[in-house]
Coordinates of C-alpha atoms in Angstrom, one line a residue:
X1 CA 46.9 28.5 8.0
X2 CA 45.3 32.5 8.9
X3 CA 41.6 32.5 8.6
X4 CA 41.0 33.4 5.4
X5 CA 41.4 29.7 4.3
X6 CA 40.5 28.4 8.2
X7 CA 37.7 29.6 7.4
X8 CA 37.8 27.4 3.3
X9 CA 39.0 24.1 5.1
X10 CA 35.8 24.1 7.1
X11 CA 33.7 25.6 4.4
X12 CA 34.5 22.4 2.7
X13 CA -0.2 20.3 -15.3
X14 CA -3.2 18.4 -15.1
X15 CA -7.1 18.1 -16.2
X16 CA -9.1 20.3 -16.8
X17 CA -6.3 22.5 -15.4
X18 CA -3.6 22.2 -17.6
X19 CA -6.5 22.5 -20.4
X20 CA -7.0 26.3 -18.8
X21 CA -2.8 27.5 -19.1
X22 CA -2.4 26.5 -22.4
X23 CA -5.8 28.5 -22.3
X24 CA -4.5 31.5 -20.7
X25 CA -1.2 31.3 -22.6
X26 CA -2.1 31.0 -25.9
X27 CA -4.7 33.7 -25.3
X28 CA -2.2 36.6 -23.7
X29 CA -0.1 35.3 -26.8
X30 CA -2.9 35.6 -29.3
X31 CA -2.8 39.7 -27.8
X32 CA 0.3 40.3 -28.1
X33 CA 0.7 38.5 -32.0
X34 CA -2.0 40.9 -32.6
X35 CA 0.0 43.5 -30.8
X36 CA 2.5 43.1 -33.4
X37 CA 4.8 42.5 -30.1
X38 CA 7.0 39.4 -29.8
X39 CA 7.8 38.8 -25.7
X40 CA 9.9 35.5 -24.3
X41 CA 8.9 33.6 -21.9
X42 CA 11.0 32.4 -18.7
X43 CA 9.8 29.1 -17.9
X44 CA 8.4 29.0 -14.6
X45 CA 12.3 27.7 -12.5
X46 CA 14.2 29.2 -14.7
X47 CA 16.9 31.3 -13.9
X48 CA 16.3 34.7 -15.2
X49 CA 19.5 36.5 -13.0
X50 CA 22.4 37.4 -11.6
X51 CA 23.4 39.4 -8.9
X52 CA 27.3 40.8 -8.1
X53 CA 27.6 40.3 -4.5
X54 CA 31.2 40.2 -2.4
X55 CA 33.9 38.0 -2.0
X56 CA 32.4 34.5 -1.4
X57 CA 29.3 35.0 -0.4
X58 CA 27.3 32.2 1.7
X59 CA 24.0 31.7 3.7
X60 CA 20.6 35.0 2.2
X61 CA 17.8 36.6 4.0
X62 CA 15.2 38.1 2.9
X63 CA 13.0 40.6 4.4
X64 CA 9.1 39.9 5.7
X65 CA 8.5 42.4 3.7
X66 CA 9.9 41.0 1.0
X67 CA 12.0 43.9 -0.3
X68 CA 15.5 43.3 0.7
X69 CA 18.0 40.5 0.1
X70 CA 20.7 40.3 3.3
X71 CA 24.0 38.5 2.1
X72 CA 27.0 37.8 4.1
X73 CA 30.1 37.4 2.8
X74 CA 32.4 35.6 4.0
X75 CA 35.7 36.4 3.1
X76 CA 35.6 39.9 2.8
X77 CA 33.8 40.8 6.5
X78 CA 31.2 42.0 4.8
X79 CA 27.3 41.9 4.5
X80 CA 25.9 42.8 0.7
X81 CA 22.0 44.7 0.3
X82 CA 19.8 43.4 -2.6
X83 CA 17.5 44.9 -3.6
X84 CA 14.4 42.9 -4.9
X85 CA 12.2 44.6 -7.2
X86 CA 15.8 45.1 -9.8
X87 CA 18.3 42.6 -8.4
X88 CA 20.1 45.3 -7.6
X89 CA 23.5 45.9 -4.4
X90 CA 22.5 49.1 -2.5
X91 CA 24.0 49.3 -0.3
X92 CA 27.0 47.0 1.8
X93 CA 28.1 46.5 5.3
X94 CA 31.4 45.7 7.6
X95 CA 30.3 42.9 10.3
X96 CA 32.1 41.1 12.1
X97 CA 36.1 38.2 11.0
X98 CA 33.9 35.6 8.2
X99 CA 30.4 36.7 8.7
X100 CA 28.3 33.2 8.0
X101 CA 24.8 33.1 8.9
X102 CA 21.7 35.8 8.9
X103 CA 18.6 36.1 10.2
X104 CA 15.6 39.0 9.9
X105 CA 13.6 39.3 12.4
X106 CA 9.8 39.1 11.7
X107 CA 8.8 42.4 12.5
X108 CA 12.5 43.4 10.0
X109 CA 13.2 45.2 11.7
X110 CA 17.5 43.4 12.5
X111 CA 19.7 41.5 10.7
X112 CA 21.5 39.3 13.1
X113 CA 24.7 37.4 11.7
X114 CA 27.0 34.8 13.4
X115 CA 30.7 36.4 12.3
X116 CA 32.4 32.5 12.1
X117 CA 35.9 33.5 13.6
X118 CA 35.2 36.3 15.8
X119 CA 32.9 33.8 18.1
X120 CA 30.4 37.0 18.1
X121 CA 27.1 37.9 16.4
X122 CA 26.2 41.4 14.2
X123 CA 23.3 43.3 15.5
X124 CA 22.2 45.3 11.9
X125 CA 19.7 47.4 11.9
X126 CA 18.3 47.2 8.1
X127 CA 16.1 51.1 8.8
X128 CA 20.0 52.3 8.4
X129 CA 21.3 49.3 6.9
X130 CA 24.5 49.8 10.6
X131 CA 25.3 47.7 12.4
X132 CA 24.2 48.1 16.1
X133 CA 25.6 45.8 18.0
X134 CA 28.0 42.3 18.6
X135 CA 26.6 39.4 21.1
X136 CA 29.6 37.7 21.6
X137 CA 28.6 33.9 22.0
X138 CA 30.9 29.8 21.8
X139 CA 33.2 29.2 19.3
X140 CA 32.1 29.1 15.5
X141 CA 29.4 30.8 15.1
X142 CA 27.6 29.3 12.1
X143 CA 23.8 28.9 12.1
X144 CA 21.5 31.6 13.6
X145 CA 17.0 31.1 13.3
X146 CA 14.5 33.7 15.6
X147 CA 11.9 33.3 16.9
X148 CA 8.6 33.1 14.8
X149 CA 7.4 35.9 18.1
X150 CA 11.2 37.9 17.8
X151 CA 11.9 37.4 21.1
X152 CA 14.7 34.4 20.8
X153 CA 17.7 33.6 18.4
X154 CA 19.7 30.8 18.5
X155 CA 22.6 30.0 17.5
X156 CA 23.9 26.9 16.7
X157 CA 28.3 26.9 18.0
X158 CA 29.9 24.9 15.8
X159 CA 33.5 24.5 17.6
X160 CA 31.7 24.0 20.8
X161 CA 28.3 21.3 20.3
X162 CA 26.8 23.6 21.7
X163 CA 23.8 26.5 21.4
X164 CA 24.0 29.8 22.4
X165 CA 19.1 31.6 23.2
X166 CA 20.2 35.5 22.9
X167 CA 17.0 37.8 24.2
X168 CA 16.8 40.2 21.2
X169 CA 15.1 42.9 24.4
X170 CA 18.8 42.7 25.9
X171 CA 20.5 41.2 23.0
X172 CA 22.8 39.5 24.9
X173 CA 22.5 35.6 25.3
X174 CA 21.0 34.2 28.8
X175 CA 21.8 30.3 27.7
X176 CA 23.2 27.7 26.5
X177 CA 22.1 24.2 25.3
X178 CA 24.8 21.7 25.0
X179 CA 23.4 19.6 22.1
X180 CA 26.2 17.0 19.5
X181 CA 28.6 17.5 17.7
X182 CA 29.2 20.3 15.3
X183 CA 26.1 22.0 15.5
X184 CA 25.5 24.3 12.3
X185 CA 21.5 24.9 10.8
X186 CA 18.8 25.2 13.0
X187 CA 15.4 26.2 12.2
X188 CA 12.3 27.0 14.2
X189 CA 9.3 25.4 14.1
X190 CA 6.1 28.4 12.7
X191 CA 5.0 27.7 16.4
X192 CA 7.4 28.5 17.9
X193 CA 7.7 26.0 20.0
X194 CA 10.7 24.0 19.7
X195 CA 13.9 24.5 17.4
X196 CA 15.9 22.0 14.8
X197 CA 19.3 21.6 15.3
X198 CA 21.5 19.8 12.7
X199 CA 24.7 18.0 14.0
X200 CA 27.8 17.9 11.4
X201 CA 29.3 15.3 13.0
X202 CA 26.9 13.5 15.0
X203 CA 24.6 12.5 12.2
X204 CA 21.5 14.3 13.4
X205 CA 19.9 16.6 14.4
X206 CA 18.5 18.1 17.9
X207 CA 15.3 19.1 19.5
X208 CA 15.3 22.1 21.9
X209 CA 11.8 23.0 23.6
X210 CA 12.1 27.1 22.7
X211 CA 10.1 26.9 26.6
X212 CA 11.8 26.2 28.9
X213 CA 15.6 26.3 25.7
X214 CA 16.5 22.5 26.8
X215 CA 17.5 19.7 24.9
X216 CA 14.4 17.0 24.3
X217 CA 14.8 14.7 21.7
X218 CA 17.6 13.4 19.2
X219 CA 16.8 12.0 15.8
X220 CA 19.3 9.7 13.7
X221 CA 19.0 11.6 10.5
X222 CA 21.9 11.2 7.8
X223 CA 25.5 11.7 6.5
X224 CA 27.0 16.1 7.3
X225 CA 23.6 17.4 7.3
X226 CA 24.2 20.7 7.4
X227 CA 21.0 22.5 6.6
X228 CA 17.5 22.3 8.5
X229 CA 13.4 23.8 7.8
X230 CA 9.7 23.4 9.0
X231 CA 7.5 23.1 5.8
X232 CA 5.2 26.1 6.8
X233 CA 2.5 23.7 8.6
X234 CA 5.4 22.9 10.5
X235 CA 4.1 19.4 10.6
X236 CA 7.8 18.2 8.7
X237 CA 11.3 19.3 8.1
X238 CA 13.8 18.5 6.2
X239 CA 17.3 18.3 6.5
X240 CA 19.7 18.4 4.1
X241 CA 22.8 15.8 4.5
X242 CA 25.5 16.9 2.8
X243 CA 27.8 14.2 2.8
X244 CA 25.7 11.1 0.8
X245 CA 23.4 13.8 -1.3
X246 CA 20.8 13.2 -0.1
X247 CA 17.2 15.2 2.3
X248 CA 15.7 13.5 5.3
X249 CA 12.3 14.4 5.8
X250 CA 11.3 14.1 9.8
X251 CA 7.8 14.5 11.8
X252 CA 7.5 16.4 13.8
X253 CA 4.9 15.1 15.6
X254 CA 6.9 11.7 15.9
X255 CA 10.7 12.5 15.5
X256 CA 10.9 9.9 12.6
X257 CA 12.5 10.0 10.1
X258 CA 9.6 8.6 7.7
X259 CA 11.6 9.6 4.1
X260 CA 14.9 9.7 2.2
X261 CA 15.0 11.7 -1.4
X262 CA 18.0 11.5 -3.6
X263 CA 19.0 14.6 -3.9
X264 CA 22.4 16.4 -6.1
X265 CA 26.0 16.7 -4.8
X266 CA 26.6 17.6 -1.2
X267 CA 23.2 19.9 -0.8
X268 CA 23.9 22.4 1.3
X269 CA 20.8 24.3 2.0
X270 CA 17.0 24.4 1.7
X271 CA 13.8 26.5 1.9
X272 CA 10.9 25.9 1.1
X273 CA 7.9 28.0 -0.5
X274 CA 4.6 30.0 1.2
X275 CA 2.6 27.1 0.4
X276 CA 4.8 24.7 1.6
X277 CA 5.0 22.7 -2.0
X278 CA 8.2 23.0 -2.8
X279 CA 11.5 22.6 -1.5
X280 CA 14.0 24.0 -3.4
X281 CA 17.5 22.4 -2.2
X282 CA 21.6 24.2 -3.2
X283 CA 23.9 21.4 -4.3
X284 CA 27.5 23.4 -3.2
X285 CA 28.9 19.9 -5.8
X286 CA 27.3 20.1 -8.8
X287 CA 26.5 24.5 -9.6
X288 CA 22.5 23.2 -8.8
X289 CA 19.2 24.0 -7.0
X290 CA 16.6 20.3 -6.6
X291 CA 13.3 21.5 -6.4
X292 CA 11.9 18.9 -4.7
X293 CA 7.5 18.2 -4.8
X294 CA 6.7 17.2 -0.6
X295 CA 3.3 16.3 -1.9
X296 CA 5.4 13.5 -3.4
X297 CA 9.2 13.7 -2.0
X298 CA 9.4 13.6 -4.8
X299 CA 12.5 15.8 -7.6
X300 CA 10.5 17.8 -10.3
X301 CA 13.4 19.6 -11.5
X302 CA 16.2 21.0 -11.4
X303 CA 18.0 24.1 -12.6
X304 CA 22.0 24.5 -13.3
X305 CA 23.1 28.2 -11.1
X306 CA 26.3 29.3 -10.0
X307 CA 29.7 27.8 -9.0
X308 CA 29.0 26.7 -5.3
X309 CA 25.7 27.3 -4.9
X310 CA 25.9 26.7 -0.9
X311 CA 22.1 29.9 0.9
X312 CA 19.2 30.0 -0.2
X313 CA 15.6 31.8 0.5
X314 CA 12.1 32.4 -0.5
X315 CA 10.9 36.2 -1.2
X316 CA 7.1 36.2 1.5
X317 CA 5.4 35.6 -2.2
X318 CA 6.5 32.5 -3.2
X319 CA 7.6 34.0 -6.9
X320 CA 11.2 34.2 -6.3
X321 CA 14.6 32.4 -5.2
X322 CA 17.5 34.3 -3.9
X323 CA 20.4 31.9 -4.0
X324 CA 24.5 32.6 -3.0
X325 CA 26.8 31.1 -5.6
X326 CA 30.1 31.5 -3.2
X327 CA 32.5 30.0 -6.2
X328 CA 31.0 33.1 -8.7
X329 CA 30.2 35.9 -6.0
X330 CA 27.0 35.9 -7.3
X331 CA 23.2 35.3 -5.9
X332 CA 21.0 33.9 -8.6
X333 CA 17.6 34.4 -8.8
X334 CA 14.7 31.8 -10.3
X335 CA 12.1 33.0 -10.5
X336 CA 9.3 30.2 -9.8
X337 CA 6.3 30.9 -11.7
X338 CA 6.6 31.7 -15.7
X339 CA 6.7 35.3 -16.5
X340 CA 5.4 35.7 -20.1
X341 CA 6.4 40.0 -20.3
X342 CA 4.3 41.1 -17.5
X343 CA 2.3 38.1 -16.8
X344 CA 3.3 35.6 -14.4
X345 CA 0.9 31.9 -13.9
X346 CA 1.2 30.6 -10.5
X347 CA 1.7 26.8 -11.4
X348 CA 0.7 25.5 -8.4
X349 CA -2.8 27.7 -7.9
X350 CA -3.4 25.7 -11.7
X351 CA -3.4 22.3 -10.7
X352 CA -5.0 21.7 -7.3
X353 CA -8.3 20.7 -7.9
X354 CA -9.9 23.3 -6.4
X355 CA -7.7 26.9 -8.0
X356 CA -7.7 30.5 -6.5
X357 CA -8.6 32.9 -9.5
X358 CA -6.5 35.5 -8.4
X359 CA -3.8 33.7 -8.1
X360 CA -3.6 32.7 -11.8
X361 CA -1.7 36.2 -12.1
X362 CA -0.3 38.5 -11.1

């Protein structure tokens, strides 16, 4: 079995707010009508673009300023750089063998890419879009997350049952933390104190204390947990379980599962908008994205995207989501807000009990 075959085998509106929204939409439509202009409206949570990427795109990360998306392309050993203003691929750079995970430092200066098939991490200078370093880690490095202060990168080693801790100042591995079987996803809490790691073959989450780089807890979740993210207030973690088509919700204060949500077929990635009000889940088995209302932990929408969606990331202003479609070699762009021409309406702001008028228009 060659490396590419091996890679494929391994990766198998209410109340007054509602009236206000209608008034805003109607008024804007009336103005356009008087002007003789017909502008179609794009509904919220609608795919507005599909950007060509490389061969089998897996994960995506957005720069802190929201300007660029970095996409790992597993079968041509490259990273695509997409300009989020134009949704056009503007650069492609070569990395290691079988790139999988990608994370960008908080200052936006570097991207860290895990290379699944050569047990390394590529360090990319985002100013020049060039590889400036390679770090040897454990076997089959899969996911990567960076602490909020930018000091450490945590890399899951799927075959080795471990997590490599990289000092980003020296770009060297300074610690290896033993976890359970086949770690894949990793996320850091907003306060930087803990790393949550999904263990696919153990149906568990390992909790790592980032001060000591030691595992301090294990949480049992659903079948084949793949990805994990922590809500912006730090109180809950959302975990995709590909083996039973669900999302586990963990209270990070008690490290206990408090809810299980049924989603689409074979959920992979999970990302949450900056307000923390909605989570977006890629379902690789039915080519869709499930949208979860985090106040009720209920699925409120399902969005059709490209073939076999894997990775997901949301730009910092919370207005668009980028979804990698592994079997289509594209990245779907989802408009999270409703847009009428250049006018975008933020539903989350309008439906708050106390809404912020500045959040209506953008």
